[in-house]
Short mmCIF file of C-alpha atoms in Angstrom, two decimals:
data_model
loop_
_atom_site.label_atom_id
_atom_site.label_comp_id
_atom_site.label_asym_id
_atom_site.label_seq_id
_atom_site.Cartn_x
_atom_site.Cartn_y
_atom_site.Cartn_z
CA MET Y 1 27.92 103.29 97.84
CA GLN Y 2 29.42 103.42 101.34
CA LEU Y 3 29.08 105.22 104.52
CA VAL Y 4 31.95 105.03 106.97
CA GLN Y 5 31.52 106.20 110.49
CA SER Y 6 34.13 107.44 113.07
CA GLY Y 7 34.18 108.84 116.57
CA GLU Y 8 32.71 106.22 118.76
CA GLY Y 9 33.66 105.92 122.45
CA LEU Y 10 32.99 106.10 126.23
CA VAL Y 11 31.96 109.49 127.70
CA GLN Y 12 31.08 110.67 131.16
CA PRO Y 13 27.55 111.91 131.85
CA GLY Y 14 27.41 115.63 130.74
CA GLY Y 15 30.23 115.12 128.37
CA SER Y 16 30.44 115.60 124.55
CA LEU Y 17 31.16 113.51 121.57
CA ARG Y 18 31.29 114.03 117.80
CA LEU Y 19 30.41 111.41 115.28
CA SER Y 20 31.22 111.71 111.69
CA CYS Y 21 30.16 109.88 108.60
CA ALA Y 22 32.12 109.79 105.24
CA ALA Y 23 30.07 109.02 102.17
CA SER Y 24 31.40 107.66 98.77
CA GLY Y 25 29.94 106.04 95.77
CA PHE Y 26 26.98 108.24 95.28
CA THR Y 27 26.33 112.04 94.83
CA PHE Y 28 26.33 113.04 98.43
CA SER Y 29 24.69 116.50 97.81
CA SER Y 30 21.63 114.85 96.29
CA PHE Y 31 20.38 113.22 99.47
CA SER Y 32 19.12 114.19 102.92
CA MET Y 33 21.02 112.36 105.63
CA ASP Y 34 19.81 110.95 108.88
CA TRP Y 35 21.19 109.60 112.18
CA LEU Y 36 19.40 106.72 113.94
CA ARG Y 37 20.21 104.98 117.15
CA GLN Y 38 19.73 101.48 118.51
CA VAL Y 39 20.01 100.41 122.08
CA PRO Y 40 21.58 96.99 121.93
CA GLY Y 41 18.96 94.37 121.95
CA LYS Y 42 16.12 97.02 121.50
CA GLY Y 43 14.48 98.82 118.61
CA LEU Y 44 15.74 101.62 116.32
CA GLU Y 45 15.05 105.27 117.11
CA TRP Y 46 15.25 108.19 114.54
CA VAL Y 47 17.50 110.96 115.97
CA SER Y 48 18.10 113.67 113.52
CA ARG Y 49 17.98 114.74 109.77
CA ILE Y 50 19.58 117.40 107.61
CA ASN Y 51 18.49 118.20 104.06
CA ARG Y 52 20.50 118.14 100.97
CA ASP Y 53 22.15 121.66 101.32
CA GLY Y 54 22.23 121.78 105.09
CA THR Y 55 19.73 124.56 105.40
CA ALA Y 56 17.14 122.50 107.39
CA THR Y 57 17.54 120.21 110.24
CA ASP Y 58 15.18 118.09 112.50
CA TYR Y 59 15.76 116.49 115.78
CA ALA Y 60 13.88 113.97 118.00
CA ASN Y 61 12.44 115.49 121.12
CA SER Y 62 14.85 113.34 123.19
CA VAL Y 63 17.92 115.13 121.76
CA LYS Y 64 16.67 118.52 120.79
CA GLY Y 65 18.92 121.26 122.23
CA ARG Y 66 21.71 118.87 122.98
CA PHE Y 67 22.64 117.29 119.48
CA THR Y 68 23.53 119.18 116.34
CA ILE Y 69 23.74 117.68 112.96
CA SER Y 70 25.84 119.34 110.19
CA ARG Y 71 27.09 118.44 106.74
CA ASP Y 72 30.05 119.43 104.46
CA ASN Y 73 29.07 118.69 100.81
CA ALA Y 74 32.56 119.54 99.60
CA LYS Y 75 34.00 116.81 101.76
CA ASN Y 76 31.01 114.39 101.54
CA THR Y 77 30.70 114.24 105.31
CA VAL Y 78 27.74 114.43 107.88
CA SER Y 79 28.38 114.78 111.56
CA LEU Y 80 26.41 114.65 114.78
CA GLN Y 81 27.74 116.76 117.71
CA MET Y 82 26.40 115.36 120.90
CA ASN Y 83 26.54 117.52 124.07
CA SER Y 84 25.20 117.09 127.53
CA LEU Y 85 25.28 113.40 127.12
CA ARG Y 86 23.08 111.22 129.33
CA ALA Y 87 23.09 107.56 130.24
CA GLU Y 88 20.01 107.11 128.16
CA ASP Y 89 22.01 108.27 125.00
CA THR Y 90 24.00 105.01 125.21
CA ALA Y 91 23.38 103.25 121.87
CA ILE Y 92 24.75 102.29 118.55
CA TYR Y 93 24.41 105.32 116.34
CA TYR Y 94 24.06 104.78 112.55
CA CYS Y 95 24.52 107.28 109.79
CA VAL Y 96 21.97 106.65 107.04
CA ARG Y 97 21.19 107.88 103.51
CA ASN Y 98 17.66 109.25 103.31
CA ASP Y 99 16.18 107.88 100.10
CA TYR Y 100 12.74 109.80 100.64
CA GLY Y 101 10.70 107.31 102.83
CA THR Y 102 13.32 104.75 102.93
CA ILE Y 103 16.96 104.14 103.92
CA GLY Y 104 19.24 103.51 100.94
CA SER Y 105 22.44 102.84 102.79
CA TRP Y 106 23.72 102.32 106.35
CA GLY Y 107 27.00 103.11 108.03
CA GLN Y 108 28.55 100.44 110.09
CA GLY Y 109 27.39 101.89 113.45
CA SER Y 110 29.30 103.74 116.20
CA LEU Y 111 28.98 102.63 119.87
CA VAL Y 112 28.40 105.56 122.16
CA SER Y 113 28.56 104.57 125.86
CA VAL Y 114 27.68 107.14 128.53
CA SER Y 115 28.92 106.17 131.93
CA SER Y 116 30.78 107.43 134.89
CA ASP L 1 4.23 109.63 116.46
CA ILE L 2 3.33 106.57 114.50
CA VAL L 3 3.63 103.44 116.47
CA MET L 4 4.73 100.30 114.59
CA THR L 5 3.66 97.03 116.33
CA GLN L 6 5.31 93.84 115.10
CA SER L 7 4.28 90.21 115.89
CA PRO L 8 5.44 87.88 116.81
CA LEU L 9 8.60 89.18 118.60
CA SER L 10 10.21 85.71 118.49
CA LEU L 11 9.73 83.27 115.66
CA PRO L 12 11.33 79.83 115.86
CA VAL L 13 11.11 78.13 112.46
CA THR L 14 12.01 74.72 111.04
CA LEU L 15 14.47 74.87 108.08
CA GLY L 16 12.48 74.78 104.79
CA GLN L 17 9.21 75.92 106.42
CA PRO L 18 7.43 79.34 105.86
CA ALA L 19 7.54 82.17 108.18
CA SER L 20 5.38 85.32 108.41
CA ILE L 21 5.85 88.50 110.33
CA SER L 22 3.13 91.18 110.84
CA CYS L 23 3.57 94.80 111.22
CA ARG L 24 0.68 97.28 112.07
CA SER L 25 0.87 101.00 112.22
CA THR L 26 -1.40 103.38 114.33
CA GLN L 27 -2.08 105.56 111.22
CA SER L 28 -2.24 104.96 107.55
CA LEU L 29 1.03 104.84 105.84
CA VAL L 30 -0.40 106.05 102.45
CA HIS L 31 1.46 109.23 101.64
CA SER L 32 -0.30 112.26 99.89
CA ASN L 33 1.65 111.29 96.72
CA GLY L 34 -0.08 107.98 96.72
CA ASN L 35 2.93 105.84 97.78
CA THR L 36 3.08 103.75 100.77
CA TYR L 37 6.67 103.95 102.45
CA LEU L 38 6.73 100.64 104.34
CA ASN L 39 10.08 98.96 104.50
CA TRP L 40 11.44 95.73 105.84
CA PHE L 41 14.98 95.26 107.03
CA GLN L 42 17.03 92.30 108.13
CA GLN L 43 19.67 92.52 110.74
CA ARG L 44 22.01 89.78 111.28
CA PRO L 45 24.08 89.53 114.43
CA GLY L 46 26.95 92.07 114.74
CA GLN L 47 25.93 93.71 111.37
CA SER L 48 24.20 96.83 110.30
CA PRO L 49 20.67 96.33 109.04
CA ARG L 50 20.06 95.54 105.39
CA ARG L 51 16.93 96.59 103.39
CA LEU L 52 14.90 93.68 102.04
CA ILE L 53 11.69 95.28 100.87
CA TYR L 54 10.72 98.93 100.13
CA LYS L 55 7.24 100.37 99.31
CA VAL L 56 5.51 97.49 100.75
CA SER L 57 6.41 94.86 98.23
CA ASN L 58 9.45 95.83 96.22
CA ARG L 59 12.31 93.45 96.73
CA ASP L 60 15.82 94.93 96.71
CA SER L 61 18.45 93.73 94.31
CA GLY L 62 20.04 90.61 95.53
CA VAL L 63 17.37 89.68 97.97
CA PRO L 64 16.24 86.02 97.43
CA ASP L 65 12.81 85.77 95.93
CA ARG L 66 11.72 83.61 98.96
CA PHE L 67 11.17 86.98 100.69
CA SER L 68 7.96 88.92 99.80
CA GLY L 69 6.13 91.81 101.35
CA SER L 70 2.37 92.61 101.21
CA GLY L 71 -0.26 94.78 102.79
CA SER L 72 -1.75 98.17 102.62
CA GLY L 73 -3.10 101.16 104.76
CA THR L 74 -2.01 100.08 108.31
CA ASP L 75 -1.48 96.32 108.03
CA PHE L 76 1.60 94.75 106.38
CA THR L 77 3.32 91.28 106.25
CA LEU L 78 6.71 90.01 105.56
CA LYS L 79 6.76 86.37 104.37
CA ILE L 80 9.62 83.96 103.94
CA SER L 81 8.49 81.12 101.84
CA ARG L 82 11.12 78.57 102.84
CA VAL L 83 13.49 79.55 105.74
CA GLU L 84 17.05 78.87 105.30
CA ALA L 85 19.84 78.99 107.82
CA GLU L 86 21.15 82.33 106.60
CA ASP L 87 17.78 83.97 107.34
CA VAL L 88 18.52 83.88 111.12
CA GLY L 89 18.50 87.41 112.60
CA ILE L 90 16.13 90.23 113.56
CA TYR L 91 13.68 91.65 111.06
CA PHE L 92 12.01 95.05 111.49
CA CYS L 93 9.63 97.19 109.73
CA MET L 94 9.97 100.80 109.30
CA GLN L 95 7.52 103.60 108.02
CA GLY L 96 9.02 106.44 106.11
CA THR L 97 5.61 108.01 105.07
CA HIS L 98 5.54 110.48 108.05
CA TRP L 99 8.47 112.89 108.63
CA LEU L 100 9.37 111.18 111.85
CA TRP L 101 10.47 107.65 110.88
CA THR L 102 9.39 104.96 113.28
CA PHE L 103 10.30 101.38 113.56
CA GLY L 104 8.84 98.12 114.79
CA GLN L 105 10.36 96.44 117.74
CA GLY L 106 11.92 93.61 115.76
CA THR L 107 11.21 90.00 115.27
CA LYS L 108 13.90 87.55 116.13
CA VAL L 109 13.92 84.54 113.66
CA GLU L 110 15.67 81.51 114.75
CA ILE L 111 16.01 77.88 113.63
CA LYS L 112 14.19 75.30 115.76
#
């Protein structure tokens, strides 16, 4: 099983960026998917979750109203649209497979830097 | 939110010696279904994390048997029976029992 991320980059404060994650090697539609982030040298923070069919989403308070998670089960992809980015959103973002209470697979990580 | 507290945060170890990392949660991690979703991950420099242990004590396929997990309720431990050079990295616990996953701060294991 594999999760391959794309879309990293440097963005100005207030800007937008979209991260994508392509899944392979497992039945994508059978799993909820989550995004986590890690400030380099610091701990991990859960960011967002989407259920198996995309009908339910959850967000950390720190990103609610600014980030949107979505998925396309036909294309085996999950995305994170990040708007109104702030300096404190700077982190490595990981796409992960939610195996109910645990993480079954990790993407390679996408570095998002928010700076003017 | 459930707070996960690890100790120590830095762990210098002599090759071949044991190592132990503690992880404590602010609430019980026993799920209503009876399972305890406490996980341990290893993150080597420049890599994505890799799961070592799930549901407290279940070792993942391919994980050396020198790694073991134990504990219950709010108090958990990861042990390495004999540290090898490839074990250098950051280890962190994660609770998946409550809907908002939370993580320990990480413990940096290095060779003395």
